[in-house]
Amino acid sequence: MFENLSERLSGVFDKLTSQGSLSEDDVKTALREVRVALLEADVSLPVARDFVKAVQERATGQAVTKSVTPGQQVVKIVHDELVNVLKGDTEDTELLKVDNPPAPILMVGLQGGGKTTTTAKLAKRLKEKQGKRVLMASLDVYRPAAMHQLEVLGQQIGVDTLPIVAGQKPADIAKRAKQQASMGGYDVYMLDTAGRLSIDDELMAEVEAVRDVTNPRETLLVVDGLTGQDAVNTAENFNDRIGISGVILTRMDGDGRGGAALSMRAVTGKPIKYVGLGEKMDAIEEFTPDRIAGRILG
Ligand code: GDP
């Protein structure tokens, strides 16, 4: 679909006469191509700009090694810098904080992003990989079908769900989940909040109320990785209002280039923790900056 960045850059450098080291002009010309590649991969404009500036500072004056072409060398610098940004601070490396049972995990996001599916995928992972006893609860009081969906997924993966009681407010369901998790000896309880088609005040106030009664150890934003700039705006909004601890990007099995990951990391400063790779309950993986960097570069 796209000519990849290495090929583009070789084209650029073929026309240049740099010798010995990467000159400022060589780097500038190459980075114009890098910027286009980033934008095509759905990285937002201000993030692409800042990123290119950082790479420019790093690359200018670097000696050109004999074993690679200048184009390949710039690609490597860009790749390494992408990994750096995507990786973020080392203190974020712990995937999920689920100590002090029962640990609450709050799942937030817009409707259709994959929140309910991801809640169940993570519950299955916590159970199978970490031997945790997990309780899941749906707080989607507007869509009984969503509550039922979580219940069905729970049965499918062998994870308990909080019994559905009609007419309760989300914060009350959250309290009930907390109680049941304590009394029932669960290690983790996961709260699948209601999604809306767009962010509104009511949605945020509701999530805040749930947050305040449970004090979550993790607040994970689930967003569709194919929605580019919309995903970034969603992340910024949720982070400002609720305070998220991490992001899960879904639909990364699609052919999106994944630039939203870079923008989201840069804009919110919060780590991408997992990526969703399909509809099946095992289709989730830990986020690996290296793989996304390769994908963004095409
Ligand atoms: P919610 O409204 O945010 O709770 O979204 P759902 O969990 O109901 O998911 C909406 C649709 O997206 C469902 O058909 C899911 O099977 C699908 N889905 C969720 N995650 C992924 C993913 O990583 N890849 C793909 N291809 N589909 C997904």
mmCIF file with all atom_site columns, C-alpha atoms in Angstrom, residues 42-129:
data_model
loop_
_atom_site.group_PDB
_atom_site.id
_atom_site.type_symbol
_atom_site.label_atom_id
_atom_site.label_alt_id
_atom_site.label_comp_id
_atom_site.label_asym_id
_atom_site.label_entity_id
_atom_site.label_seq_id
_atom_site.pdbx_PDB_ins_code
_atom_site.Cartn_x
_atom_site.Cartn_y
_atom_site.Cartn_z
_atom_site.occupancy
_atom_site.B_iso_or_equiv
_atom_site.pdbx_formal_charge
_atom_site.auth_seq_id
_atom_site.auth_comp_id
_atom_site.auth_asym_id
_atom_site.auth_atom_id
_atom_site.pdbx_PDB_model_num
ATOM 1  C CA . ASP A 1 42  ? -1.932  8.299   11.676 1.00 0.00 ? 42  ASP A CA 1
ATOM 2  C CA . VAL A 1 43  ? 0.418   10.067  14.054 1.00 0.00 ? 43  VAL A CA 1
ATOM 3  C CA . SER A 1 44  ? -1.043  13.468  14.894 1.00 0.00 ? 44  SER A CA 1
ATOM 4  C CA . LEU A 1 45  ? 0.635   16.538  13.426 1.00 0.00 ? 45  LEU A CA 1
ATOM 5  C CA . PRO A 1 46  ? 2.007   18.185  16.597 1.00 0.00 ? 46  PRO A CA 1
ATOM 6  C CA . VAL A 1 47  ? 3.362   14.849  17.814 1.00 0.00 ? 47  VAL A CA 1
ATOM 7  C CA . ALA A 1 48  ? 4.970   14.144  14.434 1.00 0.00 ? 48  ALA A CA 1
ATOM 8  C CA . ARG A 1 49  ? 6.547   17.610  14.470 1.00 0.00 ? 49  ARG A CA 1
ATOM 9  C CA . ASP A 1 50  ? 8.040   17.262  17.937 1.00 0.00 ? 50  ASP A CA 1
ATOM 10 C CA . PHE A 1 51  ? 9.230   13.798  17.148 1.00 0.00 ? 51  PHE A CA 1
ATOM 11 C CA . VAL A 1 52  ? 10.990  14.852  13.972 1.00 0.00 ? 52  VAL A CA 1
ATOM 12 C CA . LYS A 1 53  ? 12.676  17.696  15.831 1.00 0.00 ? 53  LYS A CA 1
ATOM 13 C CA . ALA A 1 54  ? 14.034  15.309  18.445 1.00 0.00 ? 54  ALA A CA 1
ATOM 14 C CA . VAL A 1 55  ? 15.350  12.980  15.757 1.00 0.00 ? 55  VAL A CA 1
ATOM 15 C CA . GLN A 1 56  ? 16.942  15.865  13.901 1.00 0.00 ? 56  GLN A CA 1
ATOM 16 C CA . GLU A 1 57  ? 18.959  16.806  16.953 1.00 0.00 ? 57  GLU A CA 1
ATOM 17 C CA . ARG A 1 58  ? 20.055  13.242  17.445 1.00 0.00 ? 58  ARG A CA 1
ATOM 18 C CA . ALA A 1 59  ? 20.942  12.492  13.861 1.00 0.00 ? 59  ALA A CA 1
ATOM 19 C CA . THR A 1 60  ? 22.796  15.624  12.750 1.00 0.00 ? 60  THR A CA 1
ATOM 20 C CA . GLY A 1 61  ? 26.514  15.122  12.751 1.00 0.00 ? 61  GLY A CA 1
ATOM 21 C CA . GLN A 1 62  ? 26.386  11.360  13.317 1.00 0.00 ? 62  GLN A CA 1
ATOM 22 C CA . ALA A 1 63  ? 29.150  9.571   11.490 1.00 0.00 ? 63  ALA A CA 1
ATOM 23 C CA . VAL A 1 64  ? 27.882  7.444   8.627  1.00 0.00 ? 64  VAL A CA 1
ATOM 24 C CA . THR A 1 65  ? 28.956  3.895   9.247  1.00 0.00 ? 65  THR A CA 1
ATOM 25 C CA . LYS A 1 66  ? 30.294  1.914   6.340  1.00 0.00 ? 66  LYS A CA 1
ATOM 26 C CA . SER A 1 67  ? 28.008  -1.045  6.742  1.00 0.00 ? 67  SER A CA 1
ATOM 27 C CA . VAL A 1 68  ? 24.737  0.787   6.182  1.00 0.00 ? 68  VAL A CA 1
ATOM 28 C CA . THR A 1 69  ? 23.493  3.456   3.807  1.00 0.00 ? 69  THR A CA 1
ATOM 29 C CA . PRO A 1 70  ? 22.667  6.927   5.183  1.00 0.00 ? 70  PRO A CA 1
ATOM 30 C CA . GLY A 1 71  ? 18.990  6.116   4.540  1.00 0.00 ? 71  GLY A CA 1
ATOM 31 C CA . GLN A 1 72  ? 19.164  2.971   6.629  1.00 0.00 ? 72  GLN A CA 1
ATOM 32 C CA . GLN A 1 73  ? 21.002  4.851   9.309  1.00 0.00 ? 73  GLN A CA 1
ATOM 33 C CA . VAL A 1 74  ? 18.290  7.508   9.591  1.00 0.00 ? 74  VAL A CA 1
ATOM 34 C CA . VAL A 1 75  ? 15.635  4.790   9.670  1.00 0.00 ? 75  VAL A CA 1
ATOM 35 C CA . LYS A 1 76  ? 17.441  3.163   12.566 1.00 0.00 ? 76  LYS A CA 1
ATOM 36 C CA . ILE A 1 77  ? 17.660  6.438   14.480 1.00 0.00 ? 77  ILE A CA 1
ATOM 37 C CA . VAL A 1 78  ? 13.952  7.039   13.846 1.00 0.00 ? 78  VAL A CA 1
ATOM 38 C CA . HIS A 1 79  ? 13.090  3.495   14.905 1.00 0.00 ? 79  HIS A CA 1
ATOM 39 C CA . ASP A 1 80  ? 15.077  3.779   18.141 1.00 0.00 ? 80  ASP A CA 1
ATOM 40 C CA . GLU A 1 81  ? 13.516  7.107   18.964 1.00 0.00 ? 81  GLU A CA 1
ATOM 41 C CA . LEU A 1 82  ? 10.022  5.694   18.306 1.00 0.00 ? 82  LEU A CA 1
ATOM 42 C CA . VAL A 1 83  ? 10.759  2.860   20.705 1.00 0.00 ? 83  VAL A CA 1
ATOM 43 C CA . ASN A 1 84  ? 12.021  5.363   23.283 1.00 0.00 ? 84  ASN A CA 1
ATOM 44 C CA . VAL A 1 85  ? 8.862   7.440   23.144 1.00 0.00 ? 85  VAL A CA 1
ATOM 45 C CA . LEU A 1 86  ? 6.579   4.393   23.120 1.00 0.00 ? 86  LEU A CA 1
ATOM 46 C CA . LYS A 1 87  ? 8.393   2.804   26.022 1.00 0.00 ? 87  LYS A CA 1
ATOM 47 C CA . GLY A 1 88  ? 8.244   5.880   28.233 1.00 0.00 ? 88  GLY A CA 1
ATOM 48 C CA . ASP A 1 89  ? 9.389   5.780   31.848 1.00 0.00 ? 89  ASP A CA 1
ATOM 49 C CA . THR A 1 90  ? 10.731  2.558   33.202 1.00 0.00 ? 90  THR A CA 1
ATOM 50 C CA . GLU A 1 91  ? 8.502   2.761   36.253 1.00 0.00 ? 91  GLU A CA 1
ATOM 51 C CA . ASP A 1 92  ? 5.545   1.966   34.007 1.00 0.00 ? 92  ASP A CA 1
ATOM 52 C CA . THR A 1 93  ? 6.882   -1.464  33.198 1.00 0.00 ? 93  THR A CA 1
ATOM 53 C CA . GLU A 1 94  ? 4.761   -3.335  35.722 1.00 0.00 ? 94  GLU A CA 1
ATOM 54 C CA . LEU A 1 95  ? 1.830   -4.414  33.600 1.00 0.00 ? 95  LEU A CA 1
ATOM 55 C CA . LEU A 1 96  ? -1.092  -4.425  36.022 1.00 0.00 ? 96  LEU A CA 1
ATOM 56 C CA . LYS A 1 97  ? -1.077  -3.576  39.691 1.00 0.00 ? 97  LYS A CA 1
ATOM 57 C CA . VAL A 1 98  ? -3.253  -6.198  41.286 1.00 0.00 ? 98  VAL A CA 1
ATOM 58 C CA . ASP A 1 99  ? -1.795  -6.529  44.760 1.00 0.00 ? 99  ASP A CA 1
ATOM 59 C CA . ASN A 1 100 ? -3.805  -5.906  47.981 1.00 0.00 ? 100 ASN A CA 1
ATOM 60 C CA . PRO A 1 101 ? -6.847  -8.028  47.201 1.00 0.00 ? 101 PRO A CA 1
ATOM 61 C CA . PRO A 1 102 ? -9.438  -7.324  46.127 1.00 0.00 ? 102 PRO A CA 1
ATOM 62 C CA . ALA A 1 103 ? -7.821  -4.972  43.607 1.00 0.00 ? 103 ALA A CA 1
ATOM 63 C CA . PRO A 1 104 ? -10.300 -2.918  41.578 1.00 0.00 ? 104 PRO A CA 1
ATOM 64 C CA . ILE A 1 105 ? -9.688  -2.434  37.857 1.00 0.00 ? 105 ILE A CA 1
ATOM 65 C CA . LEU A 1 106 ? -11.822 0.200   36.176 1.00 0.00 ? 106 LEU A CA 1
ATOM 66 C CA . MET A 1 107 ? -12.393 -0.219  32.438 1.00 0.00 ? 107 MET A CA 1
ATOM 67 C CA . VAL A 1 108 ? -13.393 2.950   30.594 1.00 0.00 ? 108 VAL A CA 1
ATOM 68 C CA . GLY A 1 109 ? -13.912 4.038   27.002 1.00 0.00 ? 109 GLY A CA 1
ATOM 69 C CA . LEU A 1 110 ? -16.422 4.842   24.324 1.00 0.00 ? 110 LEU A CA 1
ATOM 70 C CA . GLN A 1 111 ? -19.077 2.425   23.141 1.00 0.00 ? 111 GLN A CA 1
ATOM 71 C CA . GLY A 1 112 ? -17.877 -0.027  20.513 1.00 0.00 ? 112 GLY A CA 1
ATOM 72 C CA . GLY A 1 113 ? -14.190 0.395   21.357 1.00 0.00 ? 113 GLY A CA 1
ATOM 73 C CA . GLY A 1 114 ? -14.001 -3.161  22.653 1.00 0.00 ? 114 GLY A CA 1
ATOM 74 C CA . LYS A 1 115 ? -14.335 -2.530  26.383 1.00 0.00 ? 115 LYS A CA 1
ATOM 75 C CA . THR A 1 116 ? -16.478 -5.526  27.314 1.00 0.00 ? 116 THR A CA 1
ATOM 76 C CA . THR A 1 117 ? -14.501 -7.948  25.155 1.00 0.00 ? 117 THR A CA 1
ATOM 77 C CA . THR A 1 118 ? -11.232 -6.622  26.587 1.00 0.00 ? 118 THR A CA 1
ATOM 78 C CA . THR A 1 119 ? -12.502 -6.868  30.170 1.00 0.00 ? 119 THR A CA 1
ATOM 79 C CA . ALA A 1 120 ? -13.120 -10.566 29.636 1.00 0.00 ? 120 ALA A CA 1
ATOM 80 C CA . LYS A 1 121 ? -9.824  -11.092 27.796 1.00 0.00 ? 121 LYS A CA 1
ATOM 81 C CA . LEU A 1 122 ? -7.898  -9.511  30.672 1.00 0.00 ? 122 LEU A CA 1
ATOM 82 C CA . ALA A 1 123 ? -9.864  -11.465 33.281 1.00 0.00 ? 123 ALA A CA 1
ATOM 83 C CA . LYS A 1 124 ? -8.953  -14.675 31.480 1.00 0.00 ? 124 LYS A CA 1
ATOM 84 C CA . ARG A 1 125 ? -5.304  -13.664 31.390 1.00 0.00 ? 125 ARG A CA 1
ATOM 85 C CA . LEU A 1 126 ? -5.211  -12.754 35.072 1.00 0.00 ? 126 LEU A CA 1
ATOM 86 C CA . LYS A 1 127 ? -6.784  -16.095 35.887 1.00 0.00 ? 127 LYS A CA 1
ATOM 87 C CA . GLU A 1 128 ? -4.607  -18.245 33.642 1.00 0.00 ? 128 GLU A CA 1
ATOM 88 C CA . LYS A 1 129 ? -1.256  -16.461 33.820 1.00 0.00 ? 129 LYS A CA 1
#
